[in-house]
Amino acid sequence: MVLYGLGVTIGAGIYVLIGAATERAGVYAPVSFFLAAVIIGFSAASFAEFAGRFPVSAGEAAYVRAGFNSKLLSLVVGILVVASGVISSATISRGSVGYLQEFFALPGWTLICTVVLVLGIIAAWGIMESVIFASLFTLVEVSALLIIIGAGLAENEDLFQRVPSTIPHFGDIVAWGSVASAGLLAFFAFIGFEDMVNLAEEVKNPRRVLPWAIFLTLVLGTAIYFMVTAVAVLSVPLEQLAQSRAPLSFVFGHLTGASSAAISCIAIVATLNGVIIQIIMASRVLYGLGKQGALPKAFARISAITRTPLISTFFVTTLVLLLALTFPLEGLAEMTSRIVLIIFALVNLALIRLKLRRNEAATGAFTVRIWIPICGAISCLALLVYDAVA
């Protein structure tokens, strides 16, 4: 489950969006990722408790239904979760084009169609095959990031001493504004841990496994993101990094002088990994909503051959393809972040309501104090408000 979580988190974020985050926050980009991690942390704790209380597919919809006792709001949240998975997959598919075109002289739309259709077929093949495929990809992509961190430390012996320069002065309002702006993109880079709860029915002992997996994914992802971003902004010209369509390949080539082909190959693996995991997640949420009766039963139909929800998977894959061919990268990433922030706020509010009911005893292996979901709801809503007025 940690490999699954890291696969969608790391593959989607750092390989595709580090250049865009640098364009907004400059040398302060690492702080944007850390800020996003703090905001995510409160919601991660709420999800960890809910995963113990309700280990079911379409988890967010079930959580909101339990907290607000509203079938309509539950359905809205379920649809928002599917939308976030679909738009996220489209974002990553579009982001993979820059790396793919280093090897294939083909139009972007051709590469997008090929990527989405092939990965949709793998997602329909079977859950064990899909997760094994994703886990192997995750090991490869994390290894590449560790290589970049190692190369950065080898090239810049004083790198650790220079890390404080990536933190803006407390009173520098303009710098913190750029950090917050980039934080919305960085937030997208952490989206993934919540997908794990939607595989709860396919996890052994989810009440014990899921909370640990959620926190390990967040901690490891934050450490890797911060170090890779710090290496990038302290080692290469910021303008070139911001404009690069294959930013980590550019960083690796600049640091080592070697061909960036290997890192580009791994970046392709990473981005494709993010697509398949999001397709799996979104199709399982549709399955869960169909099973709960909130959507047509056809979405809950399981193939006797693949043991996967083929109709749900086909529907999700089609939507991903349409969005990836239609919208630009940053627009898709920001759209995903806004939807997920709304979902997180509602899940936190649902846990607050659940805890305020004196007769609602926690049944999970992990519980949090009520101030955790309160902070989670406030931080998500604050980022949404800032995004709306900035």
Coordinates of N, CA and C in Angstrom, one line a residue, residues 105-243:
A105 N 9.2 11.1 -32.1 CA 8.8 12.4 -32.9 C 7.4 12.2 -33.4
L106 N 6.5 12.2 -32.4 CA 5.0 12.1 -32.7 C 4.3 13.3 -32.2
P107 N 3.1 13.6 -32.7 CA 2.3 14.7 -32.2 C 1.9 14.3 -30.8
G108 N 1.6 15.4 -30.0 CA 1.2 15.2 -28.6 C -0.1 14.4 -28.5
W109 N -1.0 14.6 -29.3 CA -2.3 14.0 -29.2 C -2.2 12.5 -29.4
T110 N -1.3 12.1 -30.3 CA -1.0 10.6 -30.6 C -0.4 10.0 -29.4
L111 N 0.5 10.6 -28.7 CA 1.1 10.0 -27.5 C 0.1 10.0 -26.4
I112 N -0.7 11.0 -26.2 CA -1.7 11.0 -25.2 C -2.7 9.8 -25.4
C113 N -3.2 9.6 -26.6 CA -4.1 8.6 -26.9 C -3.5 7.2 -26.6
T114 N -2.3 7.0 -27.0 CA -1.6 5.7 -26.8 C -1.4 5.5 -25.3
V115 N -0.9 6.5 -24.5 CA -0.7 6.3 -23.1 C -2.0 5.9 -22.4
V116 N -3.1 6.7 -22.6 CA -4.3 6.5 -21.9 C -5.0 5.2 -22.2
L117 N -5.0 4.8 -23.5 CA -5.7 3.6 -23.9 C -4.9 2.3 -23.4
V118 N -3.6 2.3 -23.5 CA -2.8 1.2 -23.0 C -2.9 1.0 -21.5
L119 N -2.9 2.1 -20.7 CA -3.0 2.0 -19.3 C -4.4 1.7 -18.9
G120 N -5.4 2.1 -19.6 CA -6.8 1.7 -19.3 C -6.9 0.2 -19.4
I121 N -6.3 -0.4 -20.4 CA -6.4 -1.8 -20.6 C -5.7 -2.6 -19.5
I122 N -4.5 -2.1 -19.0 CA -3.8 -2.7 -17.9 C -4.7 -2.6 -16.6
A123 N -5.3 -1.4 -16.4 CA -6.2 -1.3 -15.2 C -7.3 -2.2 -15.2
A124 N -7.8 -2.6 -16.4 CA -9.0 -3.5 -16.5 C -8.5 -5.0 -16.4
W125 N -7.2 -5.2 -16.5 CA -6.7 -6.6 -16.6 C -6.9 -7.3 -15.2
G126 N -6.6 -6.6 -14.1 CA -6.8 -7.2 -12.8 C -6.1 -6.4 -11.8
I127 N -6.7 -6.4 -10.5 CA -6.1 -5.5 -9.5 C -4.7 -5.9 -9.1
M128 N -4.5 -7.2 -8.9 CA -3.1 -7.7 -8.5 C -2.1 -7.3 -9.5
E129 N -2.4 -7.6 -10.8 CA -1.5 -7.3 -11.9 C -1.3 -5.8 -12.0
S130 N -2.3 -5.0 -11.8 CA -2.2 -3.5 -11.9 C -1.3 -3.0 -10.7
V131 N -1.5 -3.5 -9.5 CA -0.8 -3.0 -8.4 C 0.7 -3.4 -8.4
I132 N 0.9 -4.7 -8.9 CA 2.3 -5.1 -9.1 C 3.0 -4.3 -10.1
F133 N 2.3 -4.0 -11.2 CA 2.8 -3.1 -12.3 C 3.2 -1.8 -11.7
A134 N 2.3 -1.2 -10.9 CA 2.5 0.1 -10.3 C 3.6 0.1 -9.3
S135 N 3.7 -1.0 -8.5 CA 4.7 -1.0 -7.4 C 6.1 -1.1 -8.0
L136 N 6.3 -1.9 -9.1 CA 7.6 -1.9 -9.8 C 8.0 -0.6 -10.3
F137 N 7.0 0.1 -10.9 CA 7.2 1.4 -11.5 C 7.6 2.4 -10.3
T138 N 7.0 2.3 -9.2 CA 7.3 3.1 -8.0 C 8.7 3.0 -7.6
L139 N 9.2 1.7 -7.5 CA 10.6 1.5 -7.1 C 11.6 2.2 -8.0
V140 N 11.3 2.1 -9.3 CA 12.1 2.7 -10.3 C 12.2 4.2 -10.2
E141 N 11.0 4.8 -10.1 CA 10.9 6.3 -10.0 C 11.5 6.9 -8.8
V142 N 11.3 6.2 -7.6 CA 12.0 6.7 -6.4 C 13.5 6.6 -6.5
S143 N 14.0 5.5 -7.1 CA 15.4 5.3 -7.2 C 16.0 6.5 -8.0
A144 N 15.3 6.9 -9.1 CA 15.8 8.0 -9.9 C 15.9 9.3 -9.1
L145 N 14.9 9.6 -8.3 CA 14.9 10.8 -7.5 C 16.0 10.7 -6.5
L146 N 16.3 9.6 -5.9 CA 17.5 9.4 -5.0 C 18.8 9.7 -5.7
I147 N 18.8 9.2 -7.0 CA 20.1 9.5 -7.8 C 20.2 11.0 -8.0
I148 N 19.2 11.7 -8.3 CA 19.2 13.2 -8.5 C 19.7 13.9 -7.2
I149 N 19.1 13.4 -6.1 CA 19.5 14.0 -4.8 C 21.0 13.7 -4.5
G150 N 21.5 12.5 -4.8 CA 22.9 12.2 -4.6 C 23.8 13.0 -5.5
A151 N 23.4 13.2 -6.8 CA 24.2 13.9 -7.7 C 24.2 15.4 -7.3
G152 N 23.1 15.9 -6.7 CA 23.1 17.3 -6.3 C 24.1 17.5 -5.1
L153 N 24.1 16.5 -4.2 CA 25.0 16.6 -3.0 C 26.4 16.5 -3.4
A154 N 26.7 15.6 -4.4 CA 28.1 15.4 -4.9 C 28.6 16.7 -5.6
E155 N 27.7 17.3 -6.3 CA 28.1 18.5 -7.1 C 28.2 19.7 -6.2
N156 N 27.4 19.8 -5.2 CA 27.4 21.0 -4.3 C 27.6 20.5 -2.9
E157 N 28.8 20.5 -2.5 CA 29.2 20.0 -1.1 C 28.6 20.9 0.0
D158 N 28.3 22.1 -0.3 CA 27.7 23.0 0.7 C 26.2 23.1 0.5
L159 N 25.5 22.2 -0.1 CA 24.1 22.2 -0.4 C 23.3 22.4 0.9
F160 N 23.6 21.5 1.9 CA 22.8 21.6 3.1 C 22.9 22.9 3.8
Q161 N 24.1 23.6 3.7 CA 24.3 24.9 4.3 C 23.5 26.0 3.5
R162 N 23.2 25.7 2.3 CA 22.4 26.7 1.5 C 20.9 26.5 1.5
V163 N 20.5 25.4 2.1 CA 19.0 25.1 2.2 C 18.3 26.2 2.9
P164 N 18.8 26.9 4.0 CA 18.0 28.0 4.6 C 17.7 29.1 3.6
S165 N 18.5 29.3 2.6 CA 18.2 30.3 1.6 C 17.0 30.1 0.8
T166 N 16.4 28.9 0.9 CA 15.2 28.6 0.2 C 13.9 28.9 1.0
I167 N 14.2 29.4 2.2 CA 13.1 29.8 3.1 C 13.0 31.3 3.2
P168 N 11.8 31.9 2.7 CA 11.7 33.3 2.7 C 11.7 33.9 4.1
H169 N 12.1 35.2 4.2 CA 12.1 35.9 5.5 C 10.6 36.0 6.0
F170 N 10.4 35.9 7.3 CA 9.0 35.8 7.8 C 8.2 37.0 7.4
G171 N 8.8 38.2 7.3 CA 8.1 39.4 6.9 C 8.0 39.7 5.5
D172 N 8.5 38.9 4.6 CA 8.5 39.1 3.2 C 7.2 38.6 2.6
I173 N 6.2 39.5 2.6 CA 4.8 39.2 2.2 C 4.8 38.8 0.7
V174 N 5.5 39.4 -0.2 CA 5.5 39.1 -1.6 C 6.0 37.6 -1.8
A175 N 7.1 37.3 -1.1 CA 7.7 35.9 -1.2 C 6.7 34.9 -0.7
W176 N 6.1 35.2 0.4 CA 5.1 34.2 1.0 C 3.9 34.1 0.1
G177 N 3.6 35.2 -0.6 CA 2.5 35.1 -1.6 C 2.8 34.2 -2.7
S178 N 4.0 34.3 -3.2 CA 4.5 33.4 -4.3 C 4.5 31.9 -3.8
V179 N 4.9 31.7 -2.6 CA 4.9 30.4 -2.0 C 3.5 29.8 -1.9
A180 N 2.6 30.6 -1.5 CA 1.2 30.2 -1.4 C 0.6 29.8 -2.8
S181 N 1.0 30.7 -3.8 CA 0.5 30.5 -5.1 C 1.0 29.1 -5.7
A182 N 2.3 28.9 -5.5 CA 2.9 27.6 -5.9 C 2.4 26.5 -5.0
G183 N 1.9 26.8 -3.8 CA 1.5 25.7 -2.9 C 0.3 25.0 -3.5
L184 N -0.6 25.7 -4.3 CA -1.7 25.0 -4.9 C -1.3 23.9 -5.9
L185 N -0.2 24.3 -6.7 CA 0.4 23.3 -7.6 C 1.1 22.2 -6.8
A186 N 1.8 22.6 -5.7 CA 2.5 21.6 -4.9 C 1.5 20.7 -4.2
F187 N 0.3 21.2 -3.9 CA -0.7 20.4 -3.2 C -1.1 19.2 -4.2
F188 N -1.2 19.5 -5.4 CA -1.4 18.4 -6.4 C -0.4 17.3 -6.3
A189 N 0.8 17.7 -6.0 CA 1.9 16.7 -6.0 C 1.7 15.7 -4.8
F190 N 0.9 16.1 -3.8 CA 0.7 15.2 -2.7 C -0.6 14.4 -2.8
I191 N -1.4 14.7 -3.8 CA -2.6 13.9 -4.0 C -2.3 12.5 -4.3
G192 N -2.8 11.6 -3.5 CA -2.5 10.2 -3.7 C -2.8 9.3 -2.5
F193 N -2.4 9.9 -1.3 CA -2.6 9.0 -0.1 C -4.1 8.7 0.1
E194 N -5.0 9.6 -0.3 CA -6.4 9.3 -0.1 C -6.9 8.2 -1.0
D195 N -6.2 8.0 -2.1 CA -6.6 6.9 -3.0 C -6.5 5.6 -2.3
M196 N -5.7 5.4 -1.3 CA -5.5 4.1 -0.7 C -6.7 3.7 0.0
V197 N -7.5 4.6 0.6 CA -8.7 4.2 1.3 C -9.8 3.5 0.4
N198 N -9.7 3.8 -0.9 CA -10.6 3.3 -1.9 C -10.3 1.9 -2.3
L199 N -9.1 1.3 -1.9 CA -8.8 -0.1 -2.1 C -9.0 -0.9 -0.8
A200 N -9.7 -0.3 0.2 CA -9.8 -0.9 1.5 C -10.4 -2.3 1.4
E201 N -11.3 -2.6 0.5 CA -12.0 -3.9 0.4 C -11.0 -4.9 -0.2
E202 N -9.9 -4.5 -0.7 CA -8.9 -5.4 -1.4 C -7.6 -5.4 -0.6
V203 N -7.7 -4.9 0.7 CA -6.5 -4.9 1.6 C -6.7 -5.8 2.7
K204 N -5.7 -6.6 3.1 CA -5.8 -7.5 4.2 C -5.6 -6.6 5.5
N205 N -6.5 -6.8 6.4 CA -6.5 -6.1 7.7 C -6.4 -4.6 7.5
P206 N -7.4 -3.9 6.8 CA -7.3 -2.5 6.5 C -7.2 -1.6 7.7
R207 N -7.9 -2.0 8.8 CA -7.9 -1.1 10.0 C -6.5 -0.9 10.6
R208 N -5.6 -1.9 10.4 CA -4.2 -1.7 10.9 C -3.3 -1.2 9.8
V209 N -3.5 -1.7 8.6 CA -2.6 -1.4 7.5 C -2.7 0.0 7.0
L210 N -4.0 0.5 6.8 CA -4.2 1.7 6.1 C -3.7 3.0 6.8
P211 N -3.9 3.1 8.1 CA -3.3 4.3 8.8 C -1.8 4.4 8.7
W212 N -1.1 3.2 8.9 CA 0.3 3.2 8.8 C 0.7 3.6 7.4
A213 N 0.1 3.0 6.4 CA 0.4 3.3 5.0 C 0.2 4.7 4.6
I214 N -0.8 5.3 5.1 CA -1.1 6.8 4.8 C 0.0 7.6 5.4
F215 N 0.4 7.4 6.6 CA 1.4 8.3 7.3 C 2.8 8.0 6.7
L216 N 3.1 6.8 6.4 CA 4.4 6.5 5.8 C 4.5 7.1 4.4
T217 N 3.5 7.1 3.6 CA 3.5 7.7 2.3 C 3.7 9.2 2.4
L218 N 3.0 9.8 3.3 CA 3.1 11.3 3.5 C 4.5 11.7 3.9
V219 N 5.1 11.0 4.9 CA 6.4 11.3 5.4 C 7.5 11.1 4.4
L220 N 7.5 10.0 3.7 CA 8.5 9.7 2.7 C 8.4 10.6 1.5
G221 N 7.1 10.9 1.1 CA 6.9 11.8 0.0 C 7.4 13.2 0.2
T222 N 7.1 13.7 1.4 CA 7.5 15.0 1.8 C 9.1 15.2 1.8
A223 N 9.7 14.2 2.4 CA 11.2 14.2 2.5 C 11.8 14.2 1.1
I224 N 11.3 13.4 0.2 CA 11.8 13.2 -1.1 C 11.6 14.5 -1.9
Y225 N 10.3 15.0 -1.8 CA 10.0 16.3 -2.6 C 10.8 17.4 -2.2
F226 N 11.0 17.6 -0.8 CA 11.8 18.8 -0.4 C 13.2 18.7 -0.9
M227 N 13.8 17.5 -0.7 CA 15.2 17.4 -1.1 C 15.4 17.5 -2.6
V228 N 14.6 16.9 -3.4 CA 14.7 17.0 -4.9 C 14.5 18.5 -5.3
T229 N 13.5 19.1 -4.8 CA 13.2 20.5 -5.2 C 14.4 21.4 -4.7
A230 N 14.9 21.2 -3.5 CA 16.0 22.0 -3.0 C 17.2 21.8 -3.9
V231 N 17.5 20.6 -4.3 CA 18.6 20.3 -5.2 C 18.4 21.0 -6.5
A232 N 17.2 21.0 -7.0 CA 16.9 21.6 -8.3 C 17.1 23.1 -8.3
V233 N 16.5 23.8 -7.3 CA 16.5 25.3 -7.3 C 17.9 25.8 -6.9
L234 N 18.7 25.0 -6.2 CA 20.0 25.5 -5.8 C 21.1 25.1 -6.8
S235 N 20.8 24.3 -7.8 CA 21.8 23.8 -8.7 C 21.7 24.2 -10.1
V236 N 20.6 24.6 -10.6 CA 20.4 25.0 -12.0 C 19.8 26.4 -12.1
P237 N 20.0 27.0 -13.3 CA 19.3 28.3 -13.5 C 17.8 28.2 -13.4
L238 N 17.2 29.1 -12.6 CA 15.8 28.9 -12.3 C 14.9 29.2 -13.5
E239 N 15.3 30.1 -14.4 CA 14.5 30.4 -15.6 C 14.5 29.2 -16.5
Q240 N 15.6 28.5 -16.7 CA 15.6 27.4 -17.5 C 14.9 26.2 -16.9
L241 N 14.9 26.1 -15.6 CA 14.2 25.0 -15.0 C 12.7 25.2 -15.1
A242 N 12.2 26.5 -15.0 CA 10.8 26.8 -15.1 C 10.3 26.6 -16.5
Q243 N 11.1 26.8 -17.5 CA 10.7 26.7 -18.9 C 10.8 25.3 -19.5

